[in-house]
Amino acid sequence: ACIKDPAILQLVCEIAQRAANDGGRQHSVAFSFYSAIVSEVLLEAKTPQRPKVARVLTPFLIRGVNSTSGGFQAASRLLLAHLSDRSSLDTQAVSLLLSSIVDSCSPDKDNPRGLSRRLMTVLSLCHSQAVKNLPAALVRNLTEFSGLSESLQILSEKYDILPLLSPVIGALCEMKGGLTVEDHAKVANDLLRLPTAERLISTFLPILIIQTQSTPNPPPFLGILFQTCNDFHPMATTQTLETLRRSVNENPGIPEKNPGIGEGSLGLDRVGLGRALGILAKGTRHEILGDLENLKKISGDLLTLSTASEHRDPEIRRKAAEALALKGDIEAISACLSREENPKVAFALVKAFRVCLGDSTESRVCLGDSMESHKVGGGVIMALIGVIERRKKGSRWRKWIKVRKKAAEAICVALTEMSGDSGDHPEIDSLIPTVLPYVNFHPKASKGSLACLKAAAKAPHPLLQAAGSSLKLAKKAANPSLST
């Protein structure tokens, strides 16, 4: 009868709603009756009848999930999950339902377990209705829930949360405003740290790049999302970027537009991809290396800094070393130096260390954050020692002399920098005996190494002062042509 006559179904829903509004009394029988009748209707309704049933039920379900009556709210959530599983709802109805559910989550915004139970209805709706986009206002409401990350983690232990995570991140990619940079960073951290998010990288990273390419002034959050992807899922990020890069470069006959990058690519072109990555990658190792036109002449590839530092062409790796020096990425330089077998590239990497450590006033990179950590400083020195040790013998040892001398100079500078303004650094005490033989490994000192030793002699650290003074005199005696 309810299926044939929607007025009867509406009456059943109104009875439950009136019972919910009568806050002073318990109406469990009315809510059970409402739940049982509507469930039966949803089970019995044939495909052609379902849209009509959905139109009658939707307003009551919206009020139900927002109701202060626990019984009416619980019954409405159950029926909503049942309805969305059985019927295809129109976009507006889905949007209204989702907004109502998220609004109703506010009482549990600081309670991860309570919030996870409420978000289960959102997940069910997103899954059954294949939701691709979420309203910006709804996403902004979600970001205000302090328990969001933990509640999603709880849900992910039992369910596949990808149908919910995907439209939320997609909405964040397209959001033009409404959140501060700090809020964006927090949301990106909360969502992308989930293991499930790794499966989304290959889908939404191209969308992120397209958004950046097509927007005159891309919002800062696009870059924050990109960096957060790289922090939590570096392998997936690099693989996706490489897929995009190859897809662009494998179509040399289409210099302007390339429609072959996945579904809905909107036509990424070489220059557009380069511009987008350059904007997104500020502060990450995926920054575009050098000038695109010059790179095309060298290799024909569109390279990111991380891939360029491992490129088969030594000239590309040398350019990567120069770019790393300008970024002051000491740890990345150490990693590249430890595997480099080409003396010219190794020399460029050691020179990059000198730039980072203040080789000249113009090119000096602020060292505060990197070299405050003596662990990083020690890593730099051990990488330089590795260079000196690497080519003492063999057919190519002569080609490495220049590199080894430059490494010795860089060691002196590193020790001087690490000593700072105070002599109380026991970790430097332990490093100096290890380092001294390498600083003095060759009797023919260069003017550069003598200058470094003079600087070391003036350092605040007493042991470094003594080492610098004695070695300076020894080198001067070995090569009198050098002036003090």
XYZ file of C-alpha atoms in Angstrom:
484
model
C 0.000 0.000 0.000
C 2.819 2.415 0.824
C 4.383 1.790 -2.608
C 1.130 2.348 -4.485
C 0.103 5.335 -2.385
C 3.038 7.605 -1.372
C 0.723 9.490 1.015
C 0.653 6.452 3.335
C 4.473 6.267 3.316
C 4.604 9.983 4.066
C 2.202 9.524 7.001
C 4.434 6.815 8.519
C 7.435 9.172 8.285
C 5.476 12.063 9.802
C 4.438 9.917 12.785
C 8.116 9.189 13.502
C 9.032 12.851 13.069
C 6.303 14.012 15.499
C 7.470 11.437 18.015
C 11.022 12.779 17.712
C 9.809 16.352 18.281
C 8.089 15.287 21.509
C 11.352 15.290 23.453
C 9.861 14.642 26.874
C 8.673 11.103 26.180
C 10.134 7.851 24.872
C 8.797 6.724 21.493
C 10.786 3.581 20.724
C 7.644 1.830 19.367
C 7.052 4.653 16.847
C 10.686 4.542 15.662
C 10.637 0.738 15.367
C 7.389 0.923 13.354
C 8.910 3.634 11.110
C 12.074 1.602 10.564
C 10.231 -1.674 9.845
C 7.687 -0.210 7.393
C 10.216 1.847 5.396
C 12.680 -1.064 5.237
C 9.938 -3.300 3.835
C 8.991 -0.643 1.273
C 12.599 -0.369 0.115
C 12.864 -4.146 -0.224
C 9.600 -4.529 -2.151
C 9.860 -1.485 -4.448
C 10.627 -2.379 -8.067
C 13.188 -0.429 -10.058
C 10.672 1.952 -11.707
C 9.081 2.741 -8.331
C 12.305 3.494 -6.450
C 12.789 7.140 -7.610
C 9.267 7.993 -6.382
C 9.941 6.328 -2.997
C 13.303 8.152 -2.740
C 11.640 11.543 -3.353
C 9.184 10.932 -0.480
C 11.815 9.651 1.944
C 14.694 12.079 1.320
C 13.280 15.127 3.238
C 12.456 12.972 6.278
C 15.863 11.267 6.227
C 17.593 14.663 6.092
C 15.640 15.794 9.155
C 16.204 12.420 10.806
C 20.026 12.407 10.636
C 20.007 15.933 12.132
C 17.476 15.094 14.849
C 18.333 15.456 18.526
C 16.316 12.292 19.173
C 18.724 9.374 19.277
C 16.094 6.824 18.225
C 14.881 8.811 15.211
C 18.476 9.596 14.176
C 19.606 5.958 14.410
C 16.576 4.722 12.417
C 17.113 7.425 9.771
C 20.806 6.540 9.362
C 19.938 2.870 8.914
C 17.239 3.662 6.349
C 19.504 6.094 4.520
C 22.152 3.399 4.059
C 19.419 1.015 2.844
C 17.951 3.609 0.448
C 21.304 4.587 -1.071
C 22.113 0.926 -1.630
C 18.820 0.241 -3.432
C 18.245 3.490 -5.372
C 20.177 5.869 -7.552
C 19.625 9.306 -6.040
C 19.924 12.578 -7.926
C 23.010 14.728 -7.326
C 21.181 17.421 -5.372
C 19.602 14.902 -3.006
C 22.981 13.231 -2.391
C 24.587 16.613 -1.709
C 21.840 17.564 0.774
C 22.034 14.203 2.539
C 25.819 14.353 2.844
C 25.714 17.911 4.185
C 23.069 16.924 6.748
C 25.086 13.934 7.928
C 28.279 15.984 8.272
C 26.362 18.707 10.173
C 25.045 16.033 12.520
C 28.627 14.894 13.252
C 29.465 18.083 15.189
C 28.654 16.665 18.671
C 31.326 13.993 18.128
C 33.912 16.142 16.315
C 36.453 15.571 19.140
C 35.487 11.928 19.722
C 37.139 9.693 17.070
C 35.054 6.596 17.826
C 31.726 8.436 17.831
C 32.759 10.345 14.707
C 33.750 7.140 12.911
C 30.239 5.708 13.504
C 28.667 8.834 12.012
C 31.096 8.966 9.084
C 30.206 5.368 8.271
C 26.926 6.690 6.817
C 28.878 9.194 4.687
C 31.150 6.382 3.492
C 28.161 4.190 2.632
C 26.520 6.991 0.645
C 29.746 7.883 -1.203
C 30.267 4.234 -2.079
C 26.731 3.361 -3.210
C 26.191 6.600 -5.156
C 29.750 6.677 -6.616
C 30.237 10.254 -5.386
C 32.983 12.044 -7.342
C 32.660 15.597 -6.020
C 31.755 17.046 -2.644
C 30.534 20.584 -1.903
C 33.297 22.898 -0.655
C 31.214 23.855 2.419
C 30.909 20.195 3.405
C 34.677 19.660 3.121
C 35.326 22.796 5.180
C 33.037 21.385 7.897
C 34.957 18.104 7.856
C 38.265 19.906 8.290
C 37.024 21.400 11.573
C 36.737 17.942 13.171
C 39.816 17.420 15.344
C 39.150 13.674 15.460
C 38.935 13.291 11.653
C 42.264 11.525 11.093
C 41.780 9.035 13.936
C 38.163 8.309 12.969
C 39.188 7.578 9.367
C 41.951 5.338 10.680
C 39.362 3.409 12.748
C 37.108 3.076 9.693
C 39.994 1.946 7.470
C 40.649 -1.012 9.779
C 37.267 -2.528 8.807
C 36.221 -0.886 5.535
C 37.668 0.439 2.308
C 37.554 4.207 2.884
C 38.726 5.080 -0.628
C 35.188 6.064 -1.815
C 35.146 8.773 0.908
C 38.816 9.808 0.773
C 38.855 10.270 -3.002
C 36.094 12.940 -3.304
C 37.351 14.764 -0.189
C 40.889 15.101 -1.577
C 39.464 15.927 -5.007
C 37.412 18.751 -3.474
C 40.483 20.054 -1.655
C 42.404 20.124 -4.960
C 39.712 22.318 -6.523
C 38.967 24.514 -3.513
C 39.629 28.174 -4.297
C 39.446 29.523 -0.737
C 37.825 29.239 2.659
C 40.747 27.602 4.461
C 43.982 29.112 5.721
C 47.313 27.660 4.577
C 47.769 26.177 8.069
C 44.360 24.473 7.915
C 45.161 23.096 4.453
C 48.465 21.722 5.710
C 46.741 20.038 8.681
C 44.059 18.442 6.487
C 46.631 17.234 3.958
C 48.655 15.711 6.793
C 45.561 14.064 8.349
C 44.291 12.532 5.108
C 47.451 11.616 3.210
C 49.187 9.921 6.121
C 46.581 7.123 5.889
C 48.006 4.038 4.106
C 44.889 3.924 1.885
C 45.837 7.314 0.402
C 48.761 5.782 -1.489
C 46.262 4.203 -3.893
C 44.973 7.696 -4.738
C 48.290 9.274 -5.769
C 48.201 8.095 -9.382
C 44.606 9.349 -9.731
C 44.611 12.792 -8.167
C 48.232 13.903 -8.713
C 47.574 14.455 -12.470
C 44.425 16.427 -11.479
C 46.576 18.485 -9.132
C 49.015 19.229 -11.962
C 46.193 20.109 -14.385
C 44.685 22.455 -11.777
C 48.049 24.167 -11.358
C 48.617 24.381 -15.105
C 45.197 25.878 -15.857
C 45.073 28.412 -12.986
C 46.845 31.792 -13.405
C 47.566 32.065 -9.654
C 47.381 28.533 -8.196
C 46.361 28.438 -4.497
C 49.166 27.499 -2.051
C 47.322 24.366 -0.982
C 48.134 22.641 -4.288
C 51.813 22.811 -3.416
C 51.120 21.688 0.159
C 49.224 18.639 -1.112
C 52.053 17.807 -3.496
C 54.704 18.080 -0.780
C 52.622 15.998 1.646
C 52.220 13.277 -1.011
C 55.976 13.277 -1.443
C 56.578 13.098 2.332
C 54.235 10.183 3.076
C 54.270 8.300 -0.240
C 57.541 9.192 -2.045
C 57.631 6.056 -4.216
C 54.061 6.468 -5.486
C 54.652 10.193 -6.134
C 57.871 9.593 -8.064
C 56.334 6.770 -10.116
C 53.336 8.921 -11.037
C 55.561 11.827 -12.064
C 57.705 9.495 -14.163
C 54.607 8.092 -15.871
C 53.444 11.611 -16.704
C 56.901 12.607 -17.905
C 57.251 9.551 -20.161
C 53.765 10.019 -21.526
C 54.590 13.585 -22.535
C 57.997 12.754 -23.976
C 56.856 9.700 -25.924
C 54.726 11.915 -28.157
C 57.314 14.156 -29.890
C 54.936 14.690 -32.820
C 52.477 16.529 -30.558
C 54.590 19.320 -29.040
C 51.697 21.458 -27.826
C 49.082 19.027 -26.561
C 49.264 15.427 -25.452
C 45.895 13.748 -24.838
C 47.424 10.427 -23.820
C 47.899 10.872 -20.063
C 45.187 8.801 -18.490
C 41.486 9.442 -18.530
C 40.321 13.031 -18.334
C 43.841 14.413 -18.740
C 42.466 17.581 -20.401
C 45.591 17.576 -22.606
C 48.822 18.127 -20.699
C 51.588 19.695 -22.786
C 55.340 19.659 -22.126
C 55.734 23.277 -21.085
C 52.526 23.180 -19.038
C 53.678 20.096 -17.157
C 57.035 21.749 -16.503
C 55.413 24.942 -15.240
C 52.981 23.032 -13.014
C 55.689 20.874 -11.462
C 57.893 23.903 -10.931
C 55.123 25.636 -8.955
C 54.101 22.546 -7.000
C 57.591 21.410 -6.139
C 58.893 24.445 -4.257
C 60.727 23.055 -1.254
C 60.828 19.434 -2.498
C 63.383 17.438 -4.436
C 60.968 17.168 -7.363
C 61.736 20.732 -8.412
C 62.199 21.160 -12.169
C 65.902 21.202 -12.984
C 67.275 24.261 -14.748
C 65.872 25.739 -17.923
C 63.499 23.461 -19.839
C 64.808 24.440 -23.268
C 68.429 23.710 -22.317
C 67.439 20.377 -20.822
C 65.643 19.395 -24.030
C 68.841 20.061 -25.989
C 70.828 17.847 -23.645
C 68.557 14.853 -23.233
C 65.159 15.462 -24.803
C 63.620 14.665 -21.415
C 61.599 16.706 -19.008
C 63.403 16.011 -15.747
C 62.704 16.489 -12.105
C 65.590 17.066 -9.732
C 65.223 13.668 -8.061
C 65.378 11.779 -11.377
C 68.095 14.043 -12.823
C 70.464 13.256 -9.937
C 70.328 9.576 -10.990
C 70.282 10.129 -14.770
C 72.562 8.023 -16.974
C 74.018 11.146 -18.602
C 76.872 12.584 -16.426
C 76.155 16.091 -17.738
C 72.582 15.890 -16.433
C 73.855 14.658 -13.052
C 76.347 17.541 -12.959
C 73.523 20.030 -13.570
C 71.534 18.341 -10.809
C 74.474 18.908 -8.437
C 74.418 22.641 -9.234
C 70.655 22.771 -8.618
C 71.017 20.928 -5.303
C 73.660 23.449 -4.239
C 71.304 26.345 -4.925
C 68.613 24.596 -2.858
C 71.063 23.899 -0.013
C 69.951 20.255 0.091
C 72.983 18.862 1.907
C 71.483 15.446 2.641
C 70.541 14.929 -1.011
C 74.072 15.889 -2.085
C 75.490 13.344 0.402
C 73.270 10.611 -1.045
C 74.304 11.452 -4.630
C 78.001 11.645 -3.725
C 77.988 8.238 -2.043
C 76.986 6.522 -5.319
C 78.743 8.751 -7.894
C 81.467 7.045 -9.987
C 82.195 9.846 -12.456
C 85.012 12.185 -11.255
C 83.583 15.272 -13.007
C 80.180 14.786 -11.416
C 81.772 13.979 -8.037
C 83.786 17.209 -8.310
C 80.547 19.139 -9.009
C 78.912 17.521 -5.961
C 81.851 18.365 -3.692
C 81.746 21.901 -5.074
C 78.018 21.894 -4.226
C 78.965 21.143 -0.622
C 81.280 24.155 -0.679
C 78.451 26.346 -1.964
C 76.165 25.121 0.826
C 78.916 25.643 3.390
C 79.660 29.188 2.274
C 82.153 28.831 -0.587
C 81.494 32.450 -1.590
C 79.427 35.331 -0.266
C 77.179 35.487 -3.314
C 76.307 31.802 -3.468
C 76.161 31.037 0.228
C 73.007 29.160 1.238
C 71.669 29.753 4.735
C 72.839 26.793 6.758
C 70.812 27.310 9.932
C 68.369 24.415 9.701
C 70.667 21.902 7.999
C 73.954 22.282 9.831
C 72.523 22.906 13.291
C 72.243 19.157 13.386
C 75.715 17.714 13.950
C 74.339 14.420 12.743
C 73.887 16.016 9.313
C 77.316 17.657 9.568
C 78.915 14.337 10.455
C 77.146 12.729 7.501
C 78.561 15.401 5.189
C 82.092 14.790 6.450
C 81.822 10.994 6.138
C 80.549 11.379 2.552
C 83.569 13.561 1.765
C 85.927 11.048 3.393
C 84.320 8.385 1.216
C 85.309 10.393 -1.874
C 88.932 10.675 -0.701
C 89.094 6.939 0.045
C 87.366 5.802 -3.116
C 90.050 6.275 -5.781
C 93.444 5.832 -4.149
C 94.421 3.112 -6.606
C 93.412 1.793 -10.010
C 93.666 3.046 -13.562
C 91.622 6.189 -12.994
C 93.118 7.358 -9.673
C 94.789 10.426 -11.254
C 91.399 11.734 -12.404
C 90.237 11.737 -8.803
C 93.112 13.785 -7.327
C 91.354 17.092 -8.003
C 88.146 15.714 -6.466
C 89.958 14.465 -3.369
C 91.692 17.792 -2.816
C 88.394 19.638 -3.120
C 86.843 17.162 -0.658
C 89.654 17.881 1.846
C 88.919 21.611 1.610
C 85.205 20.988 2.138
C 85.971 18.907 5.251
C 87.880 21.849 6.754
C 84.977 24.193 6.049
C 82.442 21.716 7.455
C 84.375 21.348 10.696
C 84.739 25.110 11.005
C 81.008 25.616 10.403
C 80.071 22.901 12.898
C 82.163 24.473 15.648
C 79.881 27.538 15.585
C 80.486 30.116 18.311
C 81.323 27.682 21.084
C 84.155 25.237 21.716
C 82.005 22.795 23.669
C 81.252 20.170 21.011
C 82.396 16.632 22.010
C 81.123 15.208 18.700
C 83.653 17.404 16.866
C 86.407 16.189 19.222
C 85.707 12.659 18.070
C 85.576 13.635 14.395
C 88.847 15.592 14.189
C 91.287 12.646 14.705
C 89.415 10.761 11.981
C 89.444 13.707 9.614
C 93.010 15.064 9.980
C 94.755 12.424 7.846
C 92.360 13.177 4.992
C 92.790 16.937 5.251
C 96.557 16.457 4.915
C 96.439 13.638 2.379
C 98.425 15.432 -0.334
C 101.584 17.554 0.213
C 100.862 19.983 -2.634
C 98.209 22.197 -1.132
C 96.060 24.468 -3.229
C 95.454 28.082 -2.299
C 91.876 27.119 -1.560
C 92.810 24.429 0.972
C 95.324 26.758 2.622
C 92.589 29.381 2.998
C 90.339 26.755 4.585
C 93.055 25.776 7.029
C 93.628 29.421 7.922
C 89.913 29.685 8.629
C 90.086 26.522 10.752
C 92.984 27.994 12.746
C 90.702 30.900 13.729
C 87.731 28.668 14.666
C 86.411 28.797 18.266
C 87.076 25.082 18.818
C 90.565 24.729 20.446
C 91.354 21.348 18.872
C 90.324 22.674 15.465
C 92.503 25.745 16.014
C 95.537 23.618 16.778
C 94.890 21.314 13.835
C 94.421 24.215 11.455
C 97.590 26.011 12.610
C 99.824 22.942 12.442
C 98.514 21.770 9.083
C 98.760 25.282 7.635
C 102.436 25.402 8.566
C 103.019 21.875 7.258
C 101.407 22.653 3.919
C 103.298 25.928 3.613
C 106.563 24.090 4.252
C 105.655 21.503 1.598
C 104.817 24.206 -0.933
C 106.681 27.494 -0.203
C 105.172 29.164 -3.263
C 101.906 29.572 -1.382
C 101.683 32.888 0.427
C 100.033 33.247 3.812
